[in-house]
Short mmCIF file of C-alpha atoms in Angstrom, two decimals:
data_model
loop_
_atom_site.label_atom_id
_atom_site.label_comp_id
_atom_site.label_asym_id
_atom_site.label_seq_id
_atom_site.Cartn_x
_atom_site.Cartn_y
_atom_site.Cartn_z
CA MET A 1 -21.08 -5.21 -0.81
CA ASP A 2 -19.63 -6.79 -3.51
CA ASN A 3 -15.53 -7.14 -2.59
CA LEU A 4 -13.30 -5.15 -4.61
CA LEU A 5 -10.56 -7.50 -3.75
CA LEU A 6 -10.33 -11.49 -2.37
CA VAL A 7 -7.49 -12.92 -1.09
CA GLN A 8 -8.21 -16.65 -0.38
CA ASP A 9 -5.59 -19.15 0.95
CA VAL A 10 -2.99 -17.21 0.14
CA SER A 11 1.14 -19.04 0.61
CA LYS A 12 4.23 -18.10 0.04
CA SER A 13 7.58 -19.63 1.01
CA PHE A 14 11.30 -19.11 0.06
CA GLY A 15 14.67 -21.51 0.26
CA ARG A 16 14.50 -25.40 -0.47
CA GLU A 17 13.11 -28.27 1.90
CA LYS A 18 14.02 -28.37 5.15
CA GLU A 19 15.11 -25.08 4.71
CA ARG A 20 12.16 -23.14 3.69
CA PHE A 21 10.45 -19.97 4.78
CA HIS A 22 7.33 -19.66 5.31
CA ALA A 23 6.61 -16.13 4.83
CA VAL A 24 3.12 -16.40 4.18
CA SER A 25 0.64 -19.04 5.18
CA HIS A 26 -3.14 -20.04 4.58
CA VAL A 27 -4.18 -16.13 4.60
CA SER A 28 -7.40 -14.94 4.02
CA PHE A 29 -9.21 -11.75 3.83
CA GLN A 30 -11.64 -9.21 1.77
CA LEU A 31 -11.60 -5.20 1.25
CA ALA A 32 -14.94 -3.78 -0.21
CA PRO A 33 -14.49 -0.52 -2.74
CA GLY A 34 -13.42 2.51 -0.18
CA GLU A 35 -12.78 0.51 2.57
CA SER A 36 -9.17 1.09 4.22
CA LEU A 37 -7.66 -2.18 5.81
CA GLY A 38 -4.18 -2.08 7.81
CA ILE A 39 -2.27 -5.30 7.78
CA VAL A 40 0.35 -5.24 10.56
CA GLY A 41 3.14 -7.21 12.80
CA GLU A 42 6.16 -7.15 13.64
CA SER A 43 9.67 -7.79 10.73
CA GLY A 44 9.40 -10.67 9.84
CA SER A 45 5.45 -11.16 9.93
CA GLY A 46 5.09 -11.92 5.96
CA LYS A 47 2.94 -8.44 5.48
CA SER A 48 5.51 -6.64 2.81
CA THR A 49 4.94 -10.38 0.84
CA LEU A 50 1.60 -10.36 1.40
CA LEU A 51 1.08 -6.70 -0.44
CA LYS A 52 3.94 -7.98 -2.87
CA LEU A 53 1.67 -11.18 -3.95
CA ILE A 54 -1.42 -8.54 -4.38
CA ALA A 55 0.53 -6.30 -7.02
CA GLY A 56 1.91 -9.03 -8.94
CA LEU A 57 5.61 -8.38 -7.98
CA SER A 58 5.80 -12.02 -6.46
CA THR A 59 4.35 -15.06 -7.08
CA ALA A 60 1.60 -17.21 -4.67
CA ASP A 61 2.64 -20.98 -4.66
CA SER A 62 -0.70 -21.26 -3.83
CA GLY A 63 -3.96 -20.01 -3.04
CA ASP A 64 -6.09 -17.20 -5.44
CA ILE A 65 -6.68 -13.83 -5.37
CA PHE A 66 -9.43 -12.07 -6.80
CA LEU A 67 -10.09 -8.00 -7.85
CA ASN A 68 -13.36 -6.92 -8.88
CA GLY A 69 -14.33 -10.93 -8.73
CA ARG A 70 -12.09 -11.45 -11.55
CA LYS A 71 -9.59 -14.00 -10.82
CA LEU A 72 -5.74 -12.41 -10.87
CA GLY A 73 -3.17 -14.55 -12.71
CA ARG A 74 0.61 -14.69 -12.95
CA GLN A 75 0.90 -12.00 -14.64
CA ARG A 76 -1.25 -8.37 -14.59
CA THR A 77 -1.99 -6.84 -17.10
CA ARG A 78 -2.87 -3.48 -18.29
CA PRO A 79 -6.32 -2.87 -17.26
CA GLU A 80 -5.48 -4.71 -13.93
CA LEU A 81 -2.64 -2.32 -12.96
CA GLN A 82 -4.73 0.63 -13.55
CA GLN A 83 -7.55 -0.25 -11.32
CA MET A 84 -4.25 -1.12 -8.53
CA GLN A 85 -1.37 0.74 -7.72
CA MET A 86 0.96 0.42 -5.81
CA VAL A 87 3.34 3.10 -3.59
CA PHE A 88 6.69 1.71 -2.01
CA GLN A 89 8.53 2.73 1.49
CA ASN A 90 11.67 4.56 -0.70
CA ALA A 91 9.87 6.87 -2.84
CA ALA A 92 13.19 8.24 -3.92
CA GLY A 93 14.41 4.97 -4.64
CA SER A 94 11.33 4.25 -7.21
CA PHE A 95 12.04 6.87 -9.37
CA ASN A 96 14.72 7.64 -12.13
CA PRO A 97 17.26 9.54 -10.82
CA ARG A 98 18.14 10.86 -14.36
CA MET A 99 14.09 11.85 -14.95
CA LYS A 100 12.73 14.92 -13.85
CA LEU A 101 9.96 14.60 -11.32
CA GLY A 102 6.73 15.57 -14.04
CA LEU A 103 8.41 13.53 -16.68
CA SER A 104 8.33 9.82 -14.59
CA VAL A 105 4.65 11.01 -13.81
CA ALA A 106 3.46 11.43 -16.87
CA GLU A 107 5.56 8.72 -18.31
CA SER A 108 3.67 6.20 -15.93
CA ALA A 109 0.45 7.50 -16.61
CA ARG A 110 0.96 7.13 -20.37
CA ASN A 111 2.10 3.62 -20.30
CA LEU A 112 -1.08 2.86 -18.86
CA CYS A 113 -3.75 5.25 -19.94
CA GLY A 114 -1.99 7.14 -22.59
CA GLY A 115 -0.60 9.70 -20.97
CA LEU A 116 -1.36 13.50 -18.89
CA THR A 117 -2.12 16.88 -20.89
CA ALA A 118 0.34 19.64 -19.40
CA ASP A 119 -2.92 20.83 -17.34
CA GLN A 120 -3.78 17.39 -15.79
CA LEU A 121 -0.18 16.64 -15.01
CA GLU A 122 -0.48 20.22 -12.92
CA GLN A 123 -3.68 19.30 -11.45
CA LEU A 124 -2.22 16.39 -9.99
CA ILE A 125 0.10 18.02 -8.99
CA ARG A 126 -1.62 20.61 -7.23
CA SER A 127 -4.05 17.17 -6.00
CA VAL A 128 -1.54 15.75 -3.55
CA GLY A 129 -0.41 19.65 -2.09
CA MET A 130 2.98 20.11 -3.80
CA GLU A 131 3.26 23.32 -6.43
CA PRO A 132 3.88 22.30 -10.05
CA GLU A 133 7.17 23.80 -10.69
CA ILE A 134 8.66 20.99 -8.25
CA ALA A 135 8.16 18.82 -11.74
CA GLU A 136 11.16 20.03 -12.86
CA ARG A 137 12.95 19.01 -10.54
CA TYR A 138 15.06 15.28 -9.86
CA PRO A 139 14.31 12.79 -7.47
CA SER A 140 17.93 13.81 -5.84
CA GLY A 141 16.46 18.30 -5.80
CA ILE A 142 13.70 17.59 -2.91
CA SER A 143 12.67 16.05 0.29
CA GLY A 144 11.53 12.44 1.93
CA GLY A 145 8.32 13.57 1.59
CA GLN A 146 7.93 16.12 -1.23
CA CYS A 147 8.91 12.40 -2.97
CA GLN A 148 6.45 10.60 -1.13
CA ARG A 149 3.35 12.76 -2.50
CA LEU A 150 4.79 12.70 -5.86
CA ALA A 151 4.85 9.02 -5.67
CA ILE A 152 1.09 8.93 -4.79
CA ALA A 153 0.46 11.14 -7.24
CA ARG A 154 1.86 8.81 -9.69
CA ALA A 155 0.14 6.13 -8.41
CA ILE A 156 -3.34 7.75 -8.22
CA ALA A 157 -2.43 9.62 -11.64
CA VAL A 158 -4.59 6.57 -13.39
CA GLN A 159 -7.51 6.87 -10.93
CA PRO A 160 -7.33 3.30 -9.05
CA LYS A 161 -9.27 1.96 -7.04
CA LEU A 162 -7.15 0.41 -5.29
CA LEU A 163 -4.26 1.97 -3.54
CA LEU A 164 -1.47 -0.31 -1.98
CA CYS A 165 0.91 1.29 0.86
CA ASP A 166 3.70 -0.42 1.55
CA GLU A 167 5.50 1.37 5.15
CA ILE A 168 5.39 4.67 3.05
CA THR A 169 5.64 7.01 6.15
CA SER A 170 8.04 5.13 8.11
CA ALA A 171 11.27 6.57 6.69
CA LEU A 172 9.81 9.70 7.58
CA ASP A 173 10.23 12.34 9.72
CA VAL A 174 6.73 12.88 12.45
CA SER A 175 5.86 16.24 10.23
CA ALA A 176 6.23 14.51 6.88
CA GLN A 177 4.31 11.44 8.38
CA ALA A 178 1.75 13.97 9.56
CA GLN A 179 1.20 15.18 5.78
CA ILE A 180 1.28 11.79 3.93
CA LEU A 181 -1.84 10.80 6.30
CA ARG A 182 -3.50 13.33 6.13
CA LEU A 183 -3.14 13.67 2.46
CA LEU A 184 -4.27 9.72 1.42
CA ARG A 185 -7.43 10.62 3.99
CA GLN A 186 -8.58 13.52 1.70
CA LEU A 187 -7.93 11.48 -0.77
CA ARG A 188 -9.49 8.38 0.01
CA GLN A 189 -12.59 10.98 0.30
CA GLN A 190 -12.39 12.23 -2.66
CA THR A 191 -12.10 9.17 -5.00
CA HIS A 192 -13.40 7.04 -2.84
CA MET A 193 -10.49 4.16 -3.30
CA ALA A 194 -9.41 1.82 -1.28
CA MET A 195 -6.47 1.19 0.55
CA LEU A 196 -4.11 -1.55 2.23
CA PHE A 197 -1.98 0.15 4.11
CA VAL A 198 1.02 -2.08 5.88
CA SER A 199 2.95 -0.57 8.93
CA HIS A 200 4.60 -1.70 11.70
CA ASP A 201 3.29 1.15 13.39
CA LEU A 202 -0.13 0.93 14.42
CA SER A 203 -0.74 4.40 15.83
CA VAL A 204 -0.29 5.24 11.96
CA VAL A 205 -3.19 2.53 11.27
CA ARG A 206 -5.28 3.09 13.51
CA SER A 207 -5.25 7.30 12.55
CA ILE A 208 -6.15 5.85 8.53
CA CYS A 209 -7.33 2.42 8.42
CA ASP A 210 -10.88 1.58 8.73
CA ARG A 211 -10.43 -2.59 10.08
CA ILE A 212 -6.81 -3.81 10.83
CA ILE A 213 -5.04 -7.26 9.81
CA VAL A 214 -2.33 -8.79 12.42
CA MET A 215 0.22 -10.81 11.22
CA GLN A 216 2.08 -13.30 13.41
CA GLY A 217 5.16 -15.81 11.63
CA GLY A 218 3.04 -15.20 7.88
CA ARG A 219 -0.30 -15.96 9.41
CA ILE A 220 -3.31 -13.77 10.38
CA VAL A 221 -3.59 -14.13 14.81
CA GLU A 222 -6.41 -11.52 14.71
CA GLN A 223 -8.76 -8.94 12.60
CA GLY A 224 -11.16 -6.17 13.39
CA THR A 225 -11.91 -2.80 13.46
CA ALA A 226 -9.70 -0.61 14.42
CA GLU A 227 -11.27 0.25 17.56
CA GLN A 228 -11.95 -3.02 18.47
CA ILE A 229 -8.02 -4.22 17.62
CA ILE A 230 -6.52 -1.24 19.54
CA GLU A 231 -9.18 -1.01 22.55
CA ALA A 232 -9.80 -4.87 23.37
CA PRO A 233 -7.29 -7.30 21.68
CA ARG A 234 -7.71 -10.26 21.71
CA GLU A 235 -4.83 -12.19 21.23
CA ALA A 236 -1.55 -11.74 24.00
CA TYR A 237 0.81 -10.74 21.02
CA THR A 238 -1.32 -7.96 19.40
CA ARG A 239 -1.34 -6.88 23.45
CA LEU A 240 2.82 -7.00 23.37
CA LEU A 241 2.23 -4.77 19.79
CA ILE A 242 0.63 -2.62 20.93
CA SER A 243 2.87 -2.16 24.20
CA SER A 244 5.77 -2.23 22.96
CA ILE A 245 4.97 0.53 19.64
CA MET A 246 2.61 2.75 20.76
CA HIS A 247 3.88 2.73 24.47
CA ILE A 248 0.80 2.17 25.43
#
């Protein structure tokens, strides 16, 4: 099967000369169409920086990123953004606080694919488990879990082939986390989109991902199926993550 996403020897550092911080160092991996890949590691491991490099929110110092066999440039084109959408940890902060939520979702779709009809917007909101009436509310007037659902709706409005998720459940309570994870599993079954899911929580990643990449100090230290990583980790760092985060 051809790769949907191919990351080859990508590196990114910040700062100057001797004070440079190597956030991502020579990272390579691939993602198949419809596959869900988790990226885990402690704070500062480089996982969120890596996601931003893929999304085009930051520029790599070296290495190449390919989407559907095409090398991505420094700026993401509209067709590339249609294929690859990102959902952020702070869902409320990603919406215009002065704009009704339905209008925000519709405006994003209009910028990329010509917009949504009223019926399409209603169907989209229902697809993420919400009632259409929420479109008339503002980000400050709904819960964090509801806002994250609408952020997911905005992302899938253009029918992307790849969804990039950056710690999207970490700010939610346990109940809201479970609801978001259940929603993502349903959407994957319905749309067959691939997903990159960044998290510090291995238990969350295990519940939704086919494969897992473990990052430490900007590098990939271990990767394998979710079962392999959780049940038979090879690296001491991975065992430490499992012990500290899953309380095993």
